[in-house]
Amino acid sequence: WTQITSAAGRSGRYRMACVVYNNNIFVLGGYRGYYLNDVWSSSDGVSWIQVTGGAGWSGRFGHTSVVYNNKIFVLGGYGGPYLNDVWSSSDGVSWIQVTGAAGWSGRRDHTSVVYNNKIFVLGGYSGSYYLNDVWVSSDGVSWIQVTGAAGWSGRRGHTSVVYNNKIFVLGGYGGSYYLNDVWSSSDGVSWSQVTGAAGWSDRAGHVSAVYGSTMYVLGGFGSGSGAYLNDAWSSSDGGVSWSEMVQSGSSWSARWSMSCVVHDANMYVMGGKGSGNSYLNDVWSMSVAVPTGQPTGQPTGQSTSHPTSPTGQPSGQPTSQPTCPINQPSGQSTCHPTSPTGQPSGQPTGQP
């Protein structure tokens, strides 16, 4: 890994969404003590331009973004209420509300991917429930629930990628436990458990990516060690066998709810939240170039993840309330508790 900047032009944040669009990396919204709705872009991860300081959509975190039909889409998240709106933009500056109330319930820490020329929304947290439903749309306006109960358990802070013509769901937080299972589906309806215990430890708020024939899982927060993680794992057999790439303590500092994308044969890890409640705005890169002729892929989300917060587990909402072969990572889904003020605390209970 190489640190290409210790302080990107944008402010430190976590639980933002990130996509690659028109050969640029876009960072959208997030949280840093308050909800953000700014949009930043960079062609190299070093120099950043503020596309807008206030997008049409309200400030939020735990949302997702995908690139679909030559537009950037922003879906759901949390910004006071749990949101189920959908927005699109062809430049990141001007935004159109596709719908103010999608068919799926308001949620955050879900994942989104583009698969078979449709947008999929998977799981998340509604403020009351850990979800395992799957929704699909061909336009962002009309949504069909393909299943109300997928094979995998309800969760948030998981990641999703598209790999070998299947959708994958990896890890997350299920309300009282962290997960390290891997599931796949060719249609979003029927799911097969690839493994109930991947090589990497249980976690949420991690990020995942795909490039060539390899799937990656990086960082997050896990219950096993009770700490933020900065490990990196790869799999080339569809998520069954995993090999650790980076030993804990090396490269970028341990963190969760960061963003990850693959751009120009480089994997980028950006921002997130580290120990001591620090909002990060550094950018790290690593070459993931593959031999000519191999197909390329990319992360979904958020993360997706990306982005999840631990509360010893993620709390799922603020205290004062009633924490990729698609052209980008799904907003990192992440989960976390909130502070007495109603702002998310950014870390699981029991953490320092």
XYZ file of N, CA and C in Angstrom, residues 2-186:
555
model
N 0.387 2.280 -0.671
C 1.083 3.562 -0.706
C 0.111 4.660 -0.283
N 0.545 5.493 0.660
C -0.303 6.617 1.056
C -0.095 7.728 0.040
N -1.118 8.018 -0.747
C -0.950 9.031 -1.783
C -1.297 10.429 -1.276
N -2.058 10.504 -0.188
C -2.248 11.784 0.503
C -2.699 11.516 1.926
N -2.186 12.305 2.843
C -2.573 12.154 4.247
C -3.769 13.026 4.573
N -4.081 13.959 3.671
C -5.208 14.872 3.905
C -5.794 15.316 2.575
N -6.803 14.587 2.120
C -7.484 14.961 0.877
C -8.181 16.299 1.071
N -8.501 16.969 -0.018
C -9.123 18.291 0.067
C -10.421 18.301 0.844
N -11.171 17.212 0.766
C -12.439 17.127 1.496
C -12.190 16.873 2.972
N -13.161 17.162 3.789
C -13.031 16.958 5.235
C -13.056 15.473 5.578
N -12.461 15.111 6.730
C -12.506 13.742 7.208
C -13.946 13.326 7.452
N -14.251 12.053 7.184
C -15.627 11.582 7.305
C -15.664 10.058 7.268
N -16.807 9.530 7.592
C -17.017 8.105 7.421
C -18.466 7.868 7.024
N -18.789 6.621 6.684
C -20.132 6.247 6.264
C -20.608 7.041 5.055
N -19.658 7.386 4.191
C -19.992 8.061 2.947
C -20.210 7.012 1.862
N -20.597 7.456 0.682
C -20.702 6.565 -0.467
C -19.640 6.969 -1.476
N -19.259 6.038 -2.336
C -18.179 6.307 -3.276
C -18.398 5.501 -4.554
N -18.196 6.127 -5.702
C -18.323 5.436 -6.990
C -17.228 5.925 -7.933
N -17.018 5.164 -8.994
C -16.170 5.613 -10.105
C -17.092 5.919 -11.268
N -16.970 7.150 -11.773
C -17.882 7.611 -12.823
C -17.119 8.539 -13.756
N -17.234 8.311 -15.066
C -16.533 9.133 -16.057
C -15.050 9.275 -15.728
N -14.444 8.163 -15.342
C -13.011 8.100 -15.064
C -12.576 8.956 -13.884
N -13.507 9.230 -12.977
C -13.193 9.970 -11.752
C -13.773 9.235 -10.550
N -13.112 9.384 -9.419
C -13.632 8.856 -8.156
C -14.520 9.927 -7.545
N -15.726 9.557 -7.147
C -16.644 10.485 -6.492
C -16.887 10.039 -5.052
N -16.821 10.978 -4.114
C -17.172 10.739 -2.711
C -18.409 11.571 -2.411
N -19.423 10.934 -1.815
C -20.721 11.592 -1.634
C -21.191 11.498 -0.186
N -21.392 12.668 0.429
C -21.989 12.725 1.758
C -21.187 12.030 2.837
N -21.901 11.558 3.877
C -21.261 10.913 5.020
C -21.547 11.649 6.307
N -20.688 11.407 7.291
C -20.904 11.997 8.621
C -19.572 12.362 9.262
N -19.537 13.530 9.916
C -18.353 13.938 10.660
C -18.760 14.817 11.854
N -19.751 14.330 12.596
C -20.313 15.129 13.670
C -21.592 15.794 13.211
N -21.791 15.854 11.918
C -23.019 16.344 11.298
C -23.154 15.647 9.950
N -24.371 15.686 9.417
C -24.665 14.985 8.174
C -24.213 15.820 6.972
N -23.579 15.151 6.022
C -23.006 15.840 4.864
C -23.790 15.537 3.586
N -23.838 16.521 2.693
C -24.420 16.275 1.363
C -23.568 16.936 0.287
N -22.257 16.997 0.538
C -21.342 17.511 -0.462
C -20.883 16.386 -1.381
N -20.335 16.770 -2.534
C -19.831 15.804 -3.512
C -18.444 16.247 -3.961
N -17.492 15.318 -3.927
C -16.107 15.594 -4.319
C -15.680 14.612 -5.392
N -14.757 15.052 -6.263
C -14.266 14.148 -7.298
C -12.756 14.271 -7.459
N -12.163 13.193 -7.945
C -10.716 13.158 -8.167
C -10.398 12.155 -9.268
N -9.434 12.488 -10.089
C -9.022 11.559 -11.152
C -7.880 10.667 -10.707
N -7.233 11.035 -9.589
C -6.059 10.276 -9.150
C -6.024 9.972 -7.657
N -7.030 10.450 -6.898
C -7.062 10.208 -5.461
C -6.231 11.188 -4.667
N -5.441 12.008 -5.351
C -4.572 12.979 -4.675
C -5.222 14.359 -4.655
N -5.568 14.848 -5.836
C -6.185 16.172 -5.968
C -7.700 16.029 -6.032
N -8.403 16.785 -5.178
C -9.852 16.668 -5.084
C -10.525 17.999 -5.395
N -11.635 17.923 -6.094
C -12.419 19.108 -6.450
C -13.806 18.969 -5.832
N -14.270 20.040 -5.188
C -15.629 20.006 -4.646
C -16.597 20.290 -5.789
N -17.331 19.268 -6.158
C -18.303 19.393 -7.251
C -19.488 20.231 -6.792
N -19.936 19.983 -5.555
C -20.983 20.809 -4.947
C -20.883 20.705 -3.426
N -21.166 21.793 -2.772
C -21.147 21.803 -1.303
C -22.492 21.423 -0.720
N -23.518 21.364 -1.589
C -24.858 21.011 -1.120
C -25.681 20.398 -2.242
N -25.615 19.080 -2.339
C -26.369 18.381 -3.385
C -27.872 18.502 -3.124
N -28.668 18.150 -4.110
C -30.123 18.230 -3.967
C -30.649 17.363 -2.843
N -30.000 16.231 -2.606
C -30.429 15.328 -1.528
C -29.914 15.843 -0.176
N -30.646 15.541 0.867
C -30.303 16.023 2.208
C -29.074 15.311 2.759
N -28.396 15.940 3.734
C -27.241 15.335 4.377
C -27.597 13.981 4.964
N -26.664 13.012 4.845
C -26.983 11.645 5.275
C -25.720 10.800 5.394
N -25.880 9.666 6.057
C -24.830 8.653 6.089
C -25.478 7.279 5.957
N -24.657 6.269 5.702
C -25.185 4.911 5.557
C -26.026 4.730 4.315
N -25.896 5.652 3.350
C -26.592 5.539 2.073
C -25.733 4.692 1.123
N -26.230 4.444 -0.063
C -25.456 3.749 -1.071
C -25.486 4.544 -2.368
N -24.511 4.263 -3.234
C -24.469 4.878 -4.558
C -24.069 3.836 -5.575
N -24.658 3.936 -6.756
C -24.272 3.087 -7.881
C -24.228 3.950 -9.132
N -23.533 3.444 -10.142
C -23.564 4.080 -11.457
C -24.439 3.203 -12.345
N -25.452 3.828 -12.919
C -26.444 3.080 -13.695
C -26.985 3.964 -14.802
N -27.049 3.434 -16.018
C -27.542 4.201 -17.166
C -26.859 5.559 -17.285
N -25.535 5.556 -17.120
C -24.705 6.759 -17.266
C -25.063 7.872 -16.294
N -25.527 7.482 -15.100
C -25.815 8.448 -14.053
C -25.364 7.895 -12.706
N -25.099 8.804 -11.780
C -24.829 8.412 -10.401
C -26.156 8.400 -9.660
N -26.408 7.338 -8.916
C -27.622 7.246 -8.099
C -27.234 7.241 -6.618
N -28.030 7.911 -5.805
C -27.905 7.888 -4.342
C -29.197 7.317 -3.788
N -29.069 6.335 -2.878
C -30.248 5.610 -2.392
C -30.269 5.533 -0.862
N -31.349 6.053 -0.274
C -31.606 5.880 1.147
C -30.545 6.449 2.067
N -30.441 5.845 3.269
C -29.502 6.315 4.286
C -30.236 6.873 5.491
N -29.480 7.547 6.335
C -30.059 8.148 7.536
C -29.585 9.591 7.677
N -30.524 10.498 7.898
C -30.179 11.897 8.057
C -31.068 12.584 9.065
N -31.530 11.831 10.063
C -32.521 12.291 11.026
C -33.632 11.275 10.961
N -34.338 11.226 9.813
C -35.232 10.085 9.551
C -34.475 9.026 8.753
N -35.034 7.823 8.739
C -34.521 6.780 7.858
C -35.114 7.044 6.477
N -34.268 7.054 5.473
C -34.659 7.528 4.151
C -34.875 6.392 3.147
N -35.803 6.607 2.233
C -35.989 5.672 1.123
C -36.184 6.441 -0.178
N -35.524 7.593 -0.265
C -35.560 8.368 -1.488
C -34.448 7.917 -2.429
N -34.605 8.259 -3.719
C -33.616 7.915 -4.743
C -33.358 9.162 -5.582
N -32.073 9.470 -5.786
C -31.670 10.647 -6.552
C -30.698 10.235 -7.651
N -30.667 11.017 -8.742
C -29.715 10.721 -9.813
C -29.105 12.006 -10.359
N -27.910 11.851 -10.940
C -27.204 13.001 -11.506
C -26.286 12.535 -12.629
N -26.163 13.354 -13.653
C -25.267 13.026 -14.763
C -23.914 13.702 -14.612
N -23.775 14.564 -13.572
C -22.504 15.270 -13.387
C -22.084 15.435 -11.926
N -22.944 15.034 -10.981
C -22.625 15.187 -9.563
C -22.974 16.555 -9.013
N -23.333 17.480 -9.899
C -23.678 18.849 -9.500
C -25.190 19.003 -9.383
N -25.883 18.720 -10.462
C -27.344 18.844 -10.510
C -27.973 17.483 -10.248
N -28.919 17.470 -9.297
C -29.529 16.208 -8.895
C -31.038 16.249 -9.103
N -31.588 15.102 -9.526
C -33.029 14.955 -9.732
C -33.541 13.893 -8.773
N -34.628 14.213 -8.077
C -35.233 13.208 -7.207
C -36.035 12.247 -8.068
N -35.537 11.027 -8.153
C -36.205 10.001 -8.950
C -37.495 9.569 -8.255
N -37.416 9.403 -6.926
C -38.604 9.140 -6.112
C -38.324 9.555 -4.678
N -39.347 10.081 -4.022
C -39.204 10.465 -2.622
C -39.503 9.321 -1.691
N -40.084 8.251 -2.225
C -40.446 7.094 -1.402
C -40.437 5.835 -2.258
N -39.286 5.181 -2.279
C -39.165 3.928 -3.035
C -40.018 2.844 -2.380
N -40.234 1.753 -3.076
C -41.055 0.672 -2.536
C -40.498 0.079 -1.260
N -39.167 0.079 -1.128
C -38.539 -0.461 0.082
C -38.595 0.560 1.218
N -38.624 0.072 2.439
C -38.735 0.944 3.605
C -37.461 1.755 3.820
N -37.583 2.892 4.503
C -36.423 3.706 4.834
C -35.398 2.872 5.584
N -34.113 3.071 5.248
C -33.080 2.235 5.846
C -31.708 2.855 5.674
N -30.774 2.321 6.420
C -29.376 2.675 6.245
C -28.540 1.410 6.398
N -27.270 1.542 6.041
C -26.338 0.422 6.166
C -26.765 -0.776 5.333
N -27.496 -0.520 4.263
C -27.850 -1.532 3.290
C -26.734 -1.598 2.239
N -26.893 -2.399 1.224
C -25.974 -2.388 0.094
C -26.769 -2.277 -1.197
N -26.085 -1.842 -2.245
C -26.703 -1.757 -3.570
C -25.690 -2.209 -4.612
N -26.170 -2.905 -5.614
C -25.330 -3.292 -6.743
C -26.122 -3.139 -8.028
N -25.409 -3.074 -9.130
C -26.039 -3.141 -10.444
C -25.737 -4.526 -10.997
N -26.790 -5.238 -11.358
C -26.654 -6.627 -11.801
C -27.739 -6.917 -12.833
N -27.350 -7.522 -13.947
C -28.305 -7.813 -15.028
C -29.090 -6.571 -15.434
N -28.359 -5.455 -15.489
C -28.928 -4.174 -15.911
C -30.077 -3.696 -15.033
N -30.004 -4.017 -13.751
C -30.984 -3.536 -12.784
C -30.257 -3.130 -11.506
N -30.888 -2.255 -10.728
C -30.351 -1.864 -9.430
C -30.961 -2.771 -8.364
N -30.116 -3.318 -7.511
C -30.575 -4.154 -6.404
C -30.279 -3.443 -5.080
N -31.210 -3.506 -4.143
C -31.025 -3.017 -2.772
C -31.187 -4.210 -1.842
N -30.208 -4.393 -0.934
C -30.182 -5.602 -0.113
C -30.019 -5.271 1.371
N -30.988 -5.720 2.172
C -30.879 -5.643 3.623
C -30.734 -4.243 4.183
N -30.084 -4.148 5.361
C -29.900 -2.875 6.045
C -30.653 -2.832 7.359
N -30.770 -1.629 7.900
C -31.431 -1.434 9.200
C -32.477 -0.339 9.075
N -33.695 -0.617 9.552
C -34.815 0.313 9.371
C -35.074 1.191 10.580
N -34.278 0.996 11.645
C -34.554 1.705 12.883
C -35.228 0.793 13.875
N -35.852 -0.269 13.355
C -36.522 -1.263 14.196
C -36.084 -2.683 13.866
N -35.735 -2.904 12.602
C -35.451 -4.270 12.157
C -34.155 -4.362 11.363
N -33.488 -5.491 11.537
C -32.373 -5.860 10.678
C -32.991 -6.614 9.506
N -32.746 -6.110 8.319
C -33.484 -6.571 7.144
C -32.713 -7.588 6.314
N -33.453 -8.498 5.684
C -32.859 -9.412 4.719
C -33.732 -9.513 3.475
N -34.369 -8.389 3.146
C -35.169 -8.325 1.928
C -34.294 -7.893 0.754
N -34.762 -8.148 -0.460
C -34.058 -7.776 -1.679
C -35.047 -7.128 -2.637
N -34.665 -5.957 -3.127
C -35.526 -5.204 -4.032
C -34.783 -4.917 -5.334
N -35.522 -4.789 -6.425
C -34.890 -4.557 -7.719
C -35.685 -3.530 -8.522
N -34.952 -2.749 -9.328
C -35.597 -1.726 -10.163
C -34.812 -1.531 -11.448
N -35.518 -1.242 -12.516
C -34.867 -0.967 -13.799
C -34.791 0.526 -14.082
N -35.373 1.341 -13.178
C -35.352 2.790 -13.404
C -35.164 3.613 -12.126
N -35.171 2.978 -10.961
C -35.026 3.704 -9.700
C -36.332 4.248 -9.169
N -37.376 4.182 -9.993
C -38.698 4.692 -9.611
C -39.576 3.562 -9.092
N -39.756 2.556 -9.929
C -40.604 1.407 -9.590
C -39.730 0.275 -9.055
N -40.122 -0.252 -7.890
C -39.323 -1.289 -7.240
C -40.152 -2.544 -7.007
N -39.527 -3.694 -7.207
C -40.181 -4.986 -6.979
C -39.422 -5.725 -5.887
N -40.135 -6.228 -4.900
C -39.503 -7.027 -3.865
C -39.360 -8.453 -4.390
N -38.121 -8.870 -4.655
C -37.928 -10.221 -5.184
C -37.951 -11.247 -4.058
N -37.636 -10.826 -2.831
C -37.823 -11.685 -1.666
C -37.871 -10.827 -0.404
N -38.741 -11.208 0.509
C -38.832 -10.508 1.787
C -37.942 -11.130 2.838
N -37.395 -12.306 2.514
C -36.538 -13.020 3.462
C -35.532 -13.864 2.690
N -34.388 -13.255 2.390
C -33.331 -13.979 1.683
C -32.760 -15.071 2.580
N -31.978 -15.962 2.010
C -31.395 -17.053 2.777
C -30.506 -16.583 3.913
N -29.826 -15.450 3.708
C -28.969 -14.900 4.751
C -29.808 -14.148 5.787
N -29.336 -14.113 7.006
C -30.075 -13.477 8.096
C -30.084 -11.958 7.952
N -31.061 -11.294 8.574
C -31.148 -9.842 8.545
C -29.868 -9.225 9.072
N -29.414 -8.134 8.422
C -28.128 -7.550 8.816
C -27.950 -6.145 8.257
N -26.957 -5.488 8.797
C -26.521 -4.192 8.281
C -25.004 -4.181 8.350
N -24.402 -3.216 7.687
C -22.953 -3.130 7.730
C -22.269 -4.237 6.975
N -23.011 -4.966 6.130
C -22.437 -5.986 5.275
C -21.907 -5.323 3.999
N -21.332 -6.095 3.112
C -20.962 -5.593 1.794
C -21.571 -6.510 0.741
N -21.678 -6.000 -0.475
C -22.153 -6.796 -1.600
C -21.295 -6.494 -2.809
N -20.993 -7.515 -3.589
C -20.271 -7.365 -4.843
C -20.911 -8.255 -5.892
N -20.593 -7.973 -7.135
C -20.975 -8.860 -8.224
C -19.707 -9.559 -8.694
N -19.765 -10.887 -8.743
C -18.582 -11.682 -9.075
C -19.032 -12.943 -9.811
N -18.396 -13.222 -10.946
C -18.755 -14.418 -11.729
C -20.260 -14.536 -11.963
N -20.856 -13.391 -12.333
C -22.278 -13.355 -12.675
C -23.209 -13.750 -11.533
N -22.784 -13.441 -10.325
C -23.630 -13.637 -9.157
C -23.482 -12.448 -8.218
N -24.518 -12.228 -7.399
C -24.449 -11.226 -6.340
C -23.951 -11.936 -5.084
N -23.010 -11.301 -4.394
C -22.486 -11.858 -3.146
C -22.807 -10.919 -1.983
N -23.123 -11.494 -0.826
C -23.307 -10.760 0.429
C -22.269 -11.300 1.399
N -21.528 -10.373 2.046
C -20.402 -10.774 2.900
C -20.483 -10.100 4.272
N -20.521 -10.916 5.337
C -20.433 -10.416 6.692
C -21.530 -9.453 7.092
N -21.239 -8.620 8.107
C -22.191 -7.636 8.600
C -22.502 -7.838 10.063
N -23.534 -7.160 10.513
C -23.947 -7.206 11.919
C -25.431 -7.524 11.992
N -25.789 -8.483 12.831
C -27.161 -8.972 12.854
C -27.964 -8.619 14.081
N -27.525 -7.652 14.868
C -28.313 -7.224 16.014
C -27.680 -7.576 17.333
N -27.016 -8.705 17.408
C -26.317 -9.073 18.641
C -25.041 -9.842 18.326
N -24.697 -9.906 17.052
C -23.521 -10.672 16.659
C -22.991 -10.147 15.322
N -21.675 -10.291 15.166
C -21.025 -9.971 13.900
C -20.908 -11.242 13.073
N -20.847 -11.067 11.757
C -20.893 -12.200 10.840
C -19.652 -12.277 9.952
N -19.296 -13.491 9.565
C -18.253 -13.672 8.552
C -18.667 -14.742 7.547
N -19.969 -14.787 7.279
C -20.481 -15.710 6.280
C -20.475 -15.062 4.898
N -20.576 -15.893 3.867
C -20.613 -15.422 2.483
C -21.749 -16.147 1.766
N -22.586 -15.375 1.079
C -23.732 -15.930 0.355
C -23.708 -15.455 -1.095
N -24.294 -16.245 -1.992
C -24.355 -15.830 -3.397
C -25.706 -16.180 -4.008
N -26.034 -15.443 -5.072
C -27.309 -15.659 -5.765
C -27.183 -15.228 -7.224
N -27.846 -15.942 -8.101
C -27.840 -15.581 -9.519
C -29.069 -14.775 -9.897
